[in-house]
């Protein structure tokens, strides 16, 4: 069901943070693993390298999430004990049970907060931010930690050139808090979420869930990794992200010209350019880091948001539009003023 919401009370972004693992996987590395070339990858995707959580470091998804969350808490000057809810958007949880949010809570020392994971693939952070905002504007919680984190390298088939050149690992986090008096102009102005299950097989992992559990017979099959029909996803991505963006602009009564920075999901340089062109955003108003990080799914928007803030490309008062698209299919947009 589609629904547009506009702010009644406001939820402001108090702090942001991110973590990217130190190990770099370059296009040259991939040339040695599958039948591909640096030229093909750069021309078709814009990606030059991506970061991978190296196996010799005993870290999982929750550790990257905690590193990003600590930065966001420091930025917001907030003690973890003040968090009332922790939402973790991920399709690569530490374990099927419990939620990664529970593990993040423990490692952060944020006991007694509500904890839950949000599963919406690359649109996960947009979904989680919208849920957090709904909690805050309805008066349920005052301070919510929202994390987008993925260890996509754990579900990527490094023998499939269609997908392995795209994905990377990382985490981004934001602290969302109820606005104080005088902050009425700040915060999330409007959100839009949507999805369409008829496209579920365009981007999926066929094996390993309760429907087709892993067995000794199928454990070596490629179906336990991500499968993507990239061409079909590409077409739908541009159309639906542009539609979602228009809806949140209309929901807040502003035009694309008013937006200081578009921070889109980093799936493909050509998708980002097509979106920018359709909405009349020049490169100076579009944040891109896909060349360095690849597609980090739900982590991509919060990493980009934090990098944009820390590099000074956006700051207090900036009007920012974030839009994402991913498996499900799911998509959505959020318009916010810092
Ligand atoms: N190196 C060399 N050749 C390749 C590679 C590669 N790494 N990958 C594919 N090819 C080949 C294909 O086999 C095909 O060859 P063929 O014509 O002989 O069959 C040819 O290149 C063209 O393939 P296309 O799939 O048409 O290439 P396209 O230009 O569409 O680019 C890509 C593929 C990059 C995957 C693109 O379609 C894309 O970015 N799609 C959208 C991805 C996306 O937005 N995903 C959503 C989020 S992801 C998530 O939720 C986890």
mmCIF file of C-alpha atoms and ligand atoms in Angstrom:
data_model
loop_
_atom_site.group_PDB
_atom_site.id
_atom_site.type_symbol
_atom_site.label_atom_id
_atom_site.label_comp_id
_atom_site.label_asym_id
_atom_site.label_seq_id
_atom_site.Cartn_x
_atom_site.Cartn_y
_atom_site.Cartn_z
ATOM 1 C CA UNK A 1 0.000 0.000 0.000
ATOM 2 C CA UNK A 2 1.288 3.452 -0.875
ATOM 3 C CA UNK A 3 1.123 6.250 1.649
ATOM 4 C CA UNK A 4 2.594 9.740 1.793
ATOM 5 C CA UNK A 5 3.189 11.294 5.185
ATOM 6 C CA UNK A 6 3.993 14.879 6.088
ATOM 7 C CA UNK A 7 5.377 15.937 9.460
ATOM 8 C CA UNK A 8 3.088 16.725 12.386
ATOM 9 C CA UNK A 9 5.787 16.778 15.081
ATOM 10 C CA UNK A 10 9.340 16.715 13.815
ATOM 11 C CA UNK A 11 12.132 14.154 14.037
ATOM 12 C CA UNK A 12 15.607 15.654 13.571
ATOM 13 C CA UNK A 13 18.898 14.022 12.635
ATOM 14 C CA UNK A 14 21.166 14.686 15.672
ATOM 15 C CA UNK A 15 24.240 12.800 14.532
ATOM 16 C CA UNK A 16 25.619 10.482 11.874
ATOM 17 C CA UNK A 17 28.515 8.039 11.539
ATOM 18 C CA UNK A 18 29.869 5.325 9.309
ATOM 19 C CA UNK A 19 32.318 2.440 9.114
ATOM 20 C CA UNK A 20 33.977 0.940 6.066
ATOM 21 C CA UNK A 21 36.324 -2.040 6.385
ATOM 22 C CA UNK A 22 40.007 -1.464 5.525
ATOM 23 C CA UNK A 23 40.370 -4.307 2.981
ATOM 24 C CA UNK A 24 40.062 -3.012 -0.598
ATOM 25 C CA UNK A 25 38.829 -5.260 -3.441
ATOM 26 C CA UNK A 26 39.828 -3.613 -6.714
ATOM 27 C CA UNK A 27 38.627 -4.205 -10.259
ATOM 28 C CA UNK A 28 42.083 -5.666 -10.956
ATOM 29 C CA UNK A 29 41.480 -8.215 -8.160
ATOM 30 C CA UNK A 30 38.151 -9.176 -9.770
ATOM 31 C CA UNK A 31 39.787 -9.506 -13.193
ATOM 32 C CA UNK A 32 41.759 -12.377 -11.648
ATOM 33 C CA UNK A 33 38.589 -14.024 -10.259
ATOM 34 C CA UNK A 34 36.018 -13.848 -13.108
ATOM 35 C CA UNK A 35 35.858 -13.062 -16.843
ATOM 36 C CA UNK A 36 35.586 -9.265 -16.541
ATOM 37 C CA UNK A 37 37.633 -6.115 -17.140
ATOM 38 C CA UNK A 38 38.274 -2.855 -15.353
ATOM 39 C CA UNK A 39 36.906 -1.037 -18.418
ATOM 40 C CA UNK A 40 33.618 -2.954 -18.404
ATOM 41 C CA UNK A 41 33.075 -2.423 -14.667
ATOM 42 C CA UNK A 42 33.902 1.302 -14.760
ATOM 43 C CA UNK A 43 31.859 2.009 -17.904
ATOM 44 C CA UNK A 44 28.779 -0.035 -16.921
ATOM 45 C CA UNK A 45 28.732 0.694 -13.159
ATOM 46 C CA UNK A 46 31.162 3.510 -12.225
ATOM 47 C CA UNK A 47 32.768 1.239 -9.596
ATOM 48 C CA UNK A 48 36.585 1.174 -9.255
ATOM 49 C CA UNK A 49 36.901 -0.557 -5.890
ATOM 50 C CA UNK A 50 34.825 -1.733 -2.939
ATOM 51 C CA UNK A 51 35.564 -2.621 0.706
ATOM 52 C CA UNK A 52 35.250 -6.133 2.069
ATOM 53 C CA UNK A 53 35.131 -7.293 5.685
ATOM 54 C CA UNK A 54 38.167 -9.547 5.745
ATOM 55 C CA UNK A 55 37.654 -13.003 7.232
ATOM 56 C CA UNK A 56 40.802 -12.910 9.356
ATOM 57 C CA UNK A 57 39.263 -10.159 11.415
ATOM 58 C CA UNK A 58 36.620 -11.769 13.623
ATOM 59 C CA UNK A 59 34.026 -9.158 12.829
ATOM 60 C CA UNK A 60 30.459 -9.581 11.652
ATOM 61 C CA UNK A 61 27.665 -7.262 10.587
ATOM 62 C CA UNK A 62 26.967 -6.151 14.188
ATOM 63 C CA UNK A 63 30.586 -5.009 14.707
ATOM 64 C CA UNK A 64 30.464 -2.704 11.683
ATOM 65 C CA UNK A 65 27.065 -1.449 12.901
ATOM 66 C CA UNK A 66 28.466 -0.703 16.364
ATOM 67 C CA UNK A 67 31.460 1.179 14.931
ATOM 68 C CA UNK A 68 29.129 3.386 12.863
ATOM 69 C CA UNK A 69 26.728 3.815 15.790
ATOM 70 C CA UNK A 70 29.515 4.921 18.166
ATOM 71 C CA UNK A 71 30.493 7.648 15.701
ATOM 72 C CA UNK A 72 26.884 8.797 15.360
ATOM 73 C CA UNK A 73 26.435 8.849 19.162
ATOM 74 C CA UNK A 74 29.631 10.882 19.578
ATOM 75 C CA UNK A 75 28.436 13.277 16.868
ATOM 76 C CA UNK A 76 25.093 13.668 18.674
ATOM 77 C CA UNK A 77 26.889 13.902 22.053
ATOM 78 C CA UNK A 78 24.548 11.227 23.328
ATOM 79 C CA UNK A 79 25.121 8.388 25.784
ATOM 80 C CA UNK A 80 23.817 4.991 24.543
ATOM 81 C CA UNK A 81 21.643 4.758 27.664
ATOM 82 C CA UNK A 82 19.424 7.506 26.198
ATOM 83 C CA UNK A 83 18.450 5.404 23.172
ATOM 84 C CA UNK A 84 14.870 4.153 23.371
ATOM 85 C CA UNK A 85 14.914 2.121 20.167
ATOM 86 C CA UNK A 86 17.528 0.607 17.849
ATOM 87 C CA UNK A 87 16.535 -0.245 14.274
ATOM 88 C CA UNK A 88 18.992 -2.148 12.083
ATOM 89 C CA UNK A 89 18.329 -2.364 8.348
ATOM 90 C CA UNK A 90 20.161 -5.373 6.935
ATOM 91 C CA UNK A 91 19.800 -8.468 4.742
ATOM 92 C CA UNK A 92 23.029 -9.913 6.174
ATOM 93 C CA UNK A 93 22.274 -10.355 9.897
ATOM 94 C CA UNK A 94 24.878 -11.920 12.211
ATOM 95 C CA UNK A 95 22.439 -14.819 12.782
ATOM 96 C CA UNK A 96 18.902 -15.786 11.688
ATOM 97 C CA UNK A 97 18.001 -15.411 15.387
ATOM 98 C CA UNK A 98 18.243 -13.118 17.349
ATOM 99 C CA UNK A 99 18.032 -9.820 15.513
ATOM 100 C CA UNK A 100 21.263 -7.951 14.801
ATOM 101 C CA UNK A 101 19.695 -4.988 16.659
ATOM 102 C CA UNK A 102 19.742 -7.095 19.860
ATOM 103 C CA UNK A 103 23.473 -7.752 19.436
ATOM 104 C CA UNK A 104 24.163 -4.091 18.641
ATOM 105 C CA UNK A 105 22.274 -3.079 21.792
ATOM 106 C CA UNK A 106 24.413 -5.407 23.926
ATOM 107 C CA UNK A 107 27.712 -4.268 22.391
ATOM 108 C CA UNK A 108 26.776 -0.589 22.715
ATOM 109 C CA UNK A 109 25.603 -0.971 26.307
ATOM 110 C CA UNK A 110 22.198 0.480 25.399
ATOM 111 C CA UNK A 111 20.193 -1.879 27.573
ATOM 112 C CA UNK A 112 16.366 -1.894 27.641
ATOM 113 C CA UNK A 113 15.817 -0.088 24.344
ATOM 114 C CA UNK A 114 13.400 -1.606 21.836
ATOM 115 C CA UNK A 115 15.330 -3.593 19.210
ATOM 116 C CA UNK A 116 14.379 -4.745 15.736
ATOM 117 C CA UNK A 117 15.772 -5.464 12.287
ATOM 118 C CA UNK A 118 14.198 -4.044 9.151
ATOM 119 C CA UNK A 119 14.496 -6.154 5.977
ATOM 120 C CA UNK A 120 14.010 -4.104 2.826
ATOM 121 C CA UNK A 121 17.291 -4.762 0.958
ATOM 122 C CA UNK A 122 18.832 -1.603 -0.552
ATOM 123 C CA UNK A 123 15.818 0.458 0.550
ATOM 124 C CA UNK A 124 16.322 -0.733 4.140
ATOM 125 C CA UNK A 125 17.731 2.489 5.589
ATOM 126 C CA UNK A 126 14.950 4.566 4.000
ATOM 127 C CA UNK A 127 12.396 2.150 5.468
ATOM 128 C CA UNK A 128 14.033 2.153 8.926
ATOM 129 C CA UNK A 129 14.360 5.945 8.979
ATOM 130 C CA UNK A 130 10.656 6.252 8.095
ATOM 131 C CA UNK A 131 9.704 3.827 10.894
ATOM 132 C CA UNK A 132 11.891 5.717 13.396
ATOM 133 C CA UNK A 133 10.341 8.994 12.358
ATOM 134 C CA UNK A 134 6.825 7.531 12.810
ATOM 135 C CA UNK A 135 7.770 6.441 16.374
ATOM 136 C CA UNK A 136 9.029 9.937 17.155
ATOM 137 C CA UNK A 137 6.243 12.046 15.622
ATOM 138 C CA UNK A 138 3.634 9.850 17.316
ATOM 139 C CA UNK A 139 5.310 10.475 20.671
ATOM 140 C CA UNK A 140 6.344 6.854 21.365
ATOM 141 C CA UNK A 141 10.112 7.459 21.513
ATOM 142 C CA UNK A 142 12.410 10.466 21.800
ATOM 143 C CA UNK A 143 15.779 9.069 20.626
ATOM 144 C CA UNK A 144 16.124 6.315 18.022
ATOM 145 C CA UNK A 145 19.323 4.849 16.536
ATOM 146 C CA UNK A 146 18.887 3.873 12.882
ATOM 147 C CA UNK A 147 21.588 1.776 11.208
ATOM 148 C CA UNK A 148 22.023 0.520 7.647
ATOM 149 C CA UNK A 149 24.663 -2.222 7.545
ATOM 150 C CA UNK A 150 25.630 -5.030 5.193
ATOM 151 C CA UNK A 151 28.224 -7.708 4.826
ATOM 152 C CA UNK A 152 27.223 -8.412 1.214
ATOM 153 C CA UNK A 153 30.515 -10.258 0.654
ATOM 154 C CA UNK A 154 29.019 -13.101 2.740
ATOM 155 C CA UNK A 155 26.145 -13.633 0.253
ATOM 156 C CA UNK A 156 27.993 -12.773 -2.981
ATOM 157 C CA UNK A 157 29.006 -15.459 -5.469
ATOM 158 C CA UNK A 158 32.586 -14.587 -6.485
ATOM 159 C CA UNK A 159 32.171 -16.807 -9.557
ATOM 160 C CA UNK A 160 29.213 -14.773 -10.902
ATOM 161 C CA UNK A 161 30.486 -11.741 -12.822
ATOM 162 C CA UNK A 162 26.938 -10.336 -13.054
ATOM 163 C CA UNK A 163 26.894 -9.575 -9.338
ATOM 164 C CA UNK A 164 30.332 -9.906 -7.711
ATOM 165 C CA UNK A 165 31.683 -6.713 -9.298
ATOM 166 C CA UNK A 166 28.891 -4.658 -7.703
ATOM 167 C CA UNK A 167 28.788 -5.362 -3.999
ATOM 168 C CA UNK A 168 30.741 -4.154 -0.963
ATOM 169 C CA UNK A 169 30.499 -4.102 2.846
ATOM 170 C CA UNK A 170 29.982 -1.243 5.303
ATOM 171 C CA UNK A 171 27.743 0.486 7.827
ATOM 172 C CA UNK A 172 26.141 3.878 8.326
ATOM 173 C CA UNK A 173 24.150 5.210 11.275
ATOM 174 C CA UNK A 174 21.985 8.150 12.255
ATOM 175 C CA UNK A 175 20.497 9.306 15.555
ATOM 176 C CA UNK A 176 16.950 10.556 15.116
ATOM 177 C CA UNK A 177 15.522 12.642 17.974
ATOM 178 C CA UNK A 178 12.368 14.586 18.721
ATOM 179 C CA UNK A 179 12.942 18.225 17.721
ATOM 180 C CA UNK A 180 13.333 20.814 20.478
ATOM 181 C CA UNK A 181 11.530 24.184 20.482
ATOM 182 C CA UNK A 182 13.186 26.347 17.807
ATOM 183 C CA UNK A 183 13.915 23.351 15.575
ATOM 184 C CA UNK A 184 10.505 23.314 13.860
ATOM 185 C CA UNK A 185 12.031 23.842 10.391
ATOM 186 C CA UNK A 186 14.475 20.938 10.781
ATOM 187 C CA UNK A 187 14.134 17.202 10.458
ATOM 188 C CA UNK A 188 12.297 14.768 8.246
ATOM 189 C CA UNK A 189 9.735 16.645 6.188
ATOM 190 C CA UNK A 190 8.150 13.768 4.293
ATOM 191 C CA UNK A 191 8.570 10.075 3.539
ATOM 192 C CA UNK A 192 7.318 7.643 0.920
ATOM 193 C CA UNK A 193 7.650 3.843 0.942
ATOM 194 C CA UNK A 194 6.460 1.298 -1.575
ATOM 195 C CA UNK A 195 7.139 -2.181 -2.921
ATOM 196 C CA UNK A 196 5.969 -4.769 -5.411
ATOM 197 C CA UNK A 197 6.258 -8.474 -4.590
ATOM 198 C CA UNK A 198 5.496 -9.530 -8.167
ATOM 199 C CA UNK A 199 9.160 -8.770 -8.891
ATOM 200 C CA UNK A 200 10.488 -10.825 -5.953
ATOM 201 C CA UNK A 201 12.555 -13.140 -8.189
ATOM 202 C CA UNK A 202 14.455 -10.326 -9.969
ATOM 203 C CA UNK A 203 16.723 -9.975 -6.961
ATOM 204 C CA UNK A 204 16.772 -12.818 -4.456
ATOM 205 C CA UNK A 205 18.580 -15.661 -2.680
ATOM 206 C CA UNK A 206 16.624 -18.807 -3.577
ATOM 207 C CA UNK A 207 18.173 -21.134 -0.952
ATOM 208 C CA UNK A 208 18.698 -21.081 2.779
ATOM 209 C CA UNK A 209 15.392 -19.759 4.108
ATOM 210 C CA UNK A 210 12.552 -21.786 5.639
ATOM 211 C CA UNK A 211 11.017 -22.364 2.201
ATOM 212 C CA UNK A 212 14.078 -24.192 0.828
ATOM 213 C CA UNK A 213 16.457 -24.843 3.748
ATOM 214 C CA UNK A 214 20.114 -25.596 3.158
ATOM 215 C CA UNK A 215 20.878 -29.321 3.089
ATOM 216 C CA UNK A 216 24.002 -31.386 2.456
ATOM 217 C CA UNK A 217 22.768 -31.739 -1.152
ATOM 218 C CA UNK A 218 22.225 -28.067 -2.025
ATOM 219 C CA UNK A 219 24.778 -26.321 0.167
ATOM 220 C CA UNK A 220 27.290 -25.952 -2.695
ATOM 221 C CA UNK A 221 24.775 -24.583 -5.205
ATOM 222 C CA UNK A 222 24.939 -20.959 -6.394
ATOM 223 C CA UNK A 223 21.351 -20.473 -5.157
ATOM 224 C CA UNK A 224 22.642 -19.695 -1.696
ATOM 225 C CA UNK A 225 24.081 -16.427 -3.045
ATOM 226 C CA UNK A 226 22.434 -13.285 -4.490
ATOM 227 C CA UNK A 227 20.867 -13.696 -7.917
ATOM 228 C CA UNK A 228 19.976 -10.513 -9.814
ATOM 229 C CA UNK A 229 18.394 -9.786 -13.198
ATOM 230 C CA UNK A 230 20.295 -6.504 -13.461
ATOM 231 C CA UNK A 231 18.762 -5.288 -16.717
ATOM 232 C CA UNK A 232 15.163 -5.522 -15.454
ATOM 233 C CA UNK A 233 16.040 -4.084 -12.035
ATOM 234 C CA UNK A 234 17.799 -1.175 -13.749
ATOM 235 C CA UNK A 235 14.691 -0.154 -15.727
ATOM 236 C CA UNK A 236 12.366 -0.287 -12.726
ATOM 237 C CA UNK A 237 14.900 1.446 -10.449
ATOM 238 C CA UNK A 238 15.080 4.671 -12.438
ATOM 239 C CA UNK A 239 11.307 4.938 -12.918
ATOM 240 C CA UNK A 240 10.311 4.180 -9.324
ATOM 241 C CA UNK A 241 13.069 6.215 -7.650
ATOM 242 C CA UNK A 242 12.078 9.279 -9.695
ATOM 243 C CA UNK A 243 8.421 8.717 -8.771
ATOM 244 C CA UNK A 244 9.266 8.312 -5.057
ATOM 245 C CA UNK A 245 11.375 11.483 -5.151
ATOM 246 C CA UNK A 246 8.554 13.489 -6.774
ATOM 247 C CA UNK A 247 6.133 12.241 -4.136
ATOM 248 C CA UNK A 248 8.197 13.351 -1.128
ATOM 249 C CA UNK A 249 8.846 16.735 -2.748
ATOM 250 C CA UNK A 250 5.089 17.147 -3.332
ATOM 251 C CA UNK A 251 4.389 15.879 0.208
ATOM 252 C CA UNK A 252 6.515 18.696 1.660
ATOM 253 C CA UNK A 253 5.379 21.299 -0.893
ATOM 254 C CA UNK A 254 8.879 21.993 -2.235
ATOM 255 C CA UNK A 255 10.422 21.688 -5.695
ATOM 256 C CA UNK A 256 13.522 19.810 -6.839
ATOM 257 C CA UNK A 257 15.253 23.187 -7.264
ATOM 258 C CA UNK A 258 14.967 23.790 -3.491
ATOM 259 C CA UNK A 259 16.971 20.637 -2.684
ATOM 260 C CA UNK A 260 20.633 21.233 -1.787
ATOM 261 C CA UNK A 261 21.802 17.634 -2.214
ATOM 262 C CA UNK A 262 20.466 14.410 -3.655
ATOM 263 C CA UNK A 263 21.936 11.465 -1.713
ATOM 264 C CA UNK A 264 20.705 8.400 -3.602
ATOM 265 C CA UNK A 265 21.344 4.708 -3.087
ATOM 266 C CA UNK A 266 24.663 3.895 -4.764
ATOM 267 C CA UNK A 267 23.674 0.969 -7.030
ATOM 268 C CA UNK A 268 25.096 2.086 -10.366
ATOM 269 C CA UNK A 269 26.611 5.360 -11.599
ATOM 270 C CA UNK A 270 24.361 5.214 -14.666
ATOM 271 C CA UNK A 271 21.215 4.842 -12.521
ATOM 272 C CA UNK A 272 22.313 7.842 -10.422
ATOM 273 C CA UNK A 273 22.983 9.898 -13.579
ATOM 274 C CA UNK A 274 19.653 8.920 -15.156
ATOM 275 C CA UNK A 275 17.840 9.910 -11.965
ATOM 276 C CA UNK A 276 19.724 13.219 -11.748
ATOM 277 C CA UNK A 277 18.962 13.969 -15.392
ATOM 278 C CA UNK A 278 15.277 13.164 -15.024
ATOM 279 C CA UNK A 279 15.002 15.458 -11.986
ATOM 280 C CA UNK A 280 17.319 18.175 -13.274
ATOM 281 C CA UNK A 281 20.062 17.736 -10.668
ATOM 282 C CA UNK A 282 23.551 18.637 -11.919
ATOM 283 C CA UNK A 283 26.580 16.695 -10.569
ATOM 284 C CA UNK A 284 27.236 19.459 -8.004
ATOM 285 C CA UNK A 285 23.940 18.535 -6.286
ATOM 286 C CA UNK A 286 24.327 14.743 -6.360
ATOM 287 C CA UNK A 287 26.496 12.863 -3.847
ATOM 288 C CA UNK A 288 28.381 9.907 -5.324
ATOM 289 C CA UNK A 289 30.848 7.521 -3.666
ATOM 290 C CA UNK A 290 30.083 4.383 -5.682
ATOM 291 C CA UNK A 291 33.527 4.560 -7.334
ATOM 292 C CA UNK A 292 35.183 3.826 -3.938
ATOM 293 C CA UNK A 293 32.571 1.679 -2.167
ATOM 294 C CA UNK A 294 30.373 -0.069 -4.755
ATOM 295 C CA UNK A 295 26.846 -1.041 -3.751
ATOM 296 C CA UNK A 296 26.611 -1.564 0.016
ATOM 297 C CA UNK A 297 22.808 -2.047 -0.056
ATOM 298 C CA UNK A 298 21.120 -0.575 3.043
ATOM 299 C CA UNK A 299 24.431 0.946 4.214
ATOM 300 C CA UNK A 300 24.896 3.074 1.120
ATOM 301 C CA UNK A 301 22.612 6.025 1.944
ATOM 302 C CA UNK A 302 23.747 6.487 5.586
ATOM 303 C CA UNK A 303 27.441 6.149 4.628
ATOM 304 C CA UNK A 304 26.944 8.753 1.890
ATOM 305 C CA UNK A 305 25.004 11.043 4.249
ATOM 306 C CA UNK A 306 27.791 10.924 6.829
ATOM 307 C CA UNK A 307 30.506 11.459 4.210
ATOM 308 C CA UNK A 308 28.568 14.412 2.758
ATOM 309 C CA UNK A 309 28.265 15.996 6.213
ATOM 310 C CA UNK A 310 31.862 15.366 7.276
ATOM 311 C CA UNK A 311 33.244 16.697 3.970
ATOM 312 C CA UNK A 312 31.186 19.893 4.370
ATOM 313 C CA UNK A 313 29.121 19.380 1.193
ATOM 314 C CA UNK A 314 26.014 19.647 3.370
ATOM 315 C CA UNK A 315 25.561 21.227 6.782
ATOM 316 C CA UNK A 316 23.033 22.819 9.124
ATOM 317 C CA UNK A 317 20.019 24.005 7.129
ATOM 318 C CA UNK A 318 20.721 21.872 4.040
ATOM 319 C CA UNK A 319 17.664 20.310 2.396
ATOM 320 C CA UNK A 320 18.516 16.712 1.456
ATOM 321 C CA UNK A 321 16.644 14.157 -0.643
ATOM 322 C CA UNK A 322 17.474 10.463 -0.252
ATOM 323 C CA UNK A 323 15.998 7.788 -2.435
ATOM 324 C CA UNK A 324 16.656 4.053 -2.691
ATOM 325 C CA UNK A 325 15.589 0.914 -4.493
ATOM 326 C CA UNK A 326 16.234 -2.771 -3.862
ATOM 327 C CA UNK A 327 15.190 -6.394 -3.638
ATOM 328 C CA UNK A 328 11.565 -7.134 -2.855
ATOM 329 C CA UNK A 329 11.204 -5.094 -4.898
ATOM 330 C CA UNK A 330 11.177 -2.214 -2.417
ATOM 331 C CA UNK A 331 11.735 1.486 -2.863
ATOM 332 C CA UNK A 332 11.229 4.785 -1.072
ATOM 333 C CA UNK A 333 12.377 8.338 -0.448
ATOM 334 C CA UNK A 334 12.935 10.680 2.499
ATOM 335 C CA UNK A 335 13.203 14.478 2.411
ATOM 336 C CA UNK A 336 14.946 16.100 5.391
ATOM 337 C CA UNK A 337 16.492 19.368 6.551
ATOM 338 C CA UNK A 338 19.664 19.159 8.647
HETATM 339 N N1 LIG B 1 32.112 -8.102 -16.896
HETATM 340 C C1 LIG B 1 31.971 -8.261 -18.228
HETATM 341 N N2 LIG B 1 30.798 -8.504 -18.817
HETATM 342 C C2 LIG B 1 29.713 -8.596 -18.024
HETATM 343 C C3 LIG B 1 29.794 -8.458 -16.637
HETATM 344 C C4 LIG B 1 31.052 -8.202 -16.066
HETATM 345 N N3 LIG B 1 31.247 -8.052 -14.736
HETATM 346 N N4 LIG B 1 28.560 -8.596 -16.107
HETATM 347 C C5 LIG B 1 27.732 -8.817 -17.128
HETATM 348 N N5 LIG B 1 28.422 -8.833 -18.282
HETATM 349 C C6 LIG B 1 27.932 -9.062 -19.642
HETATM 350 C C7 LIG B 1 26.620 -9.802 -19.656
HETATM 351 O O1 LIG B 1 26.843 -11.188 -19.582
HETATM 352 C C8 LIG B 1 26.052 -9.390 -20.991
HETATM 353 O O2 LIG B 1 26.628 -10.151 -22.000
HETATM 354 P P1 LIG B 1 25.735 -10.728 -23.216
HETATM 355 O O3 LIG B 1 25.202 -9.507 -23.905
HETATM 356 O O4 LIG B 1 26.716 -11.526 -23.991
HETATM 357 O O5 LIG B 1 24.651 -11.528 -22.557
HETATM 358 C C9 LIG B 1 26.555 -7.959 -21.151
HETATM 359 O O6 LIG B 1 27.643 -7.807 -20.239
HETATM 360 C C10 LIG B 1 25.499 -6.909 -20.836
HETATM 361 O O7 LIG B 1 24.836 -7.293 -19.638
HETATM 362 P P2 LIG B 1 23.689 -6.441 -19.002
HETATM 363 O O8 LIG B 1 23.144 -7.145 -17.803
HETATM 364 O O9 LIG B 1 22.732 -5.969 -20.024
HETATM 365 O O10 LIG B 1 24.545 -5.167 -18.527
HETATM 366 P P3 LIG B 1 24.013 -3.834 -17.948
HETATM 367 O O11 LIG B 1 24.519 -2.732 -18.755
HETATM 368 O O12 LIG B 1 22.543 -3.877 -17.644
HETATM 369 O O13 LIG B 1 24.782 -3.759 -16.549
HETATM 370 C C11 LIG B 1 24.345 -4.113 -14.226
HETATM 371 C C12 LIG B 1 24.587 -4.756 -15.581
HETATM 372 C C13 LIG B 1 25.563 -3.339 -13.843
HETATM 373 C C14 LIG B 1 24.086 -5.209 -13.198
HETATM 374 C C15 LIG B 1 23.128 -3.173 -14.321
HETATM 375 O O14 LIG B 1 22.078 -3.815 -14.977
HETATM 376 C C16 LIG B 1 22.637 -2.666 -12.985
HETATM 377 O O15 LIG B 1 23.284 -1.914 -12.303
HETATM 378 N N6 LIG B 1 21.396 -3.033 -12.597
HETATM 379 C C17 LIG B 1 20.710 -2.510 -11.422
HETATM 380 C C18 LIG B 1 21.285 -3.000 -10.133
HETATM 381 C C19 LIG B 1 20.461 -2.464 -8.981
HETATM 382 O O16 LIG B 1 20.042 -1.330 -8.950
HETATM 383 N N7 LIG B 1 20.164 -3.304 -7.981
HETATM 384 C C20 LIG B 1 19.273 -2.879 -6.926
HETATM 385 C C21 LIG B 1 19.897 -2.816 -5.654
HETATM 386 S S1 LIG B 1 20.846 -4.243 -5.235
HETATM 387 C C22 LIG B 1 20.147 -4.943 -3.799
HETATM 388 O O17 LIG B 1 19.009 -4.736 -3.422
HETATM 389 C C23 LIG B 1 21.057 -5.891 -3.010
#
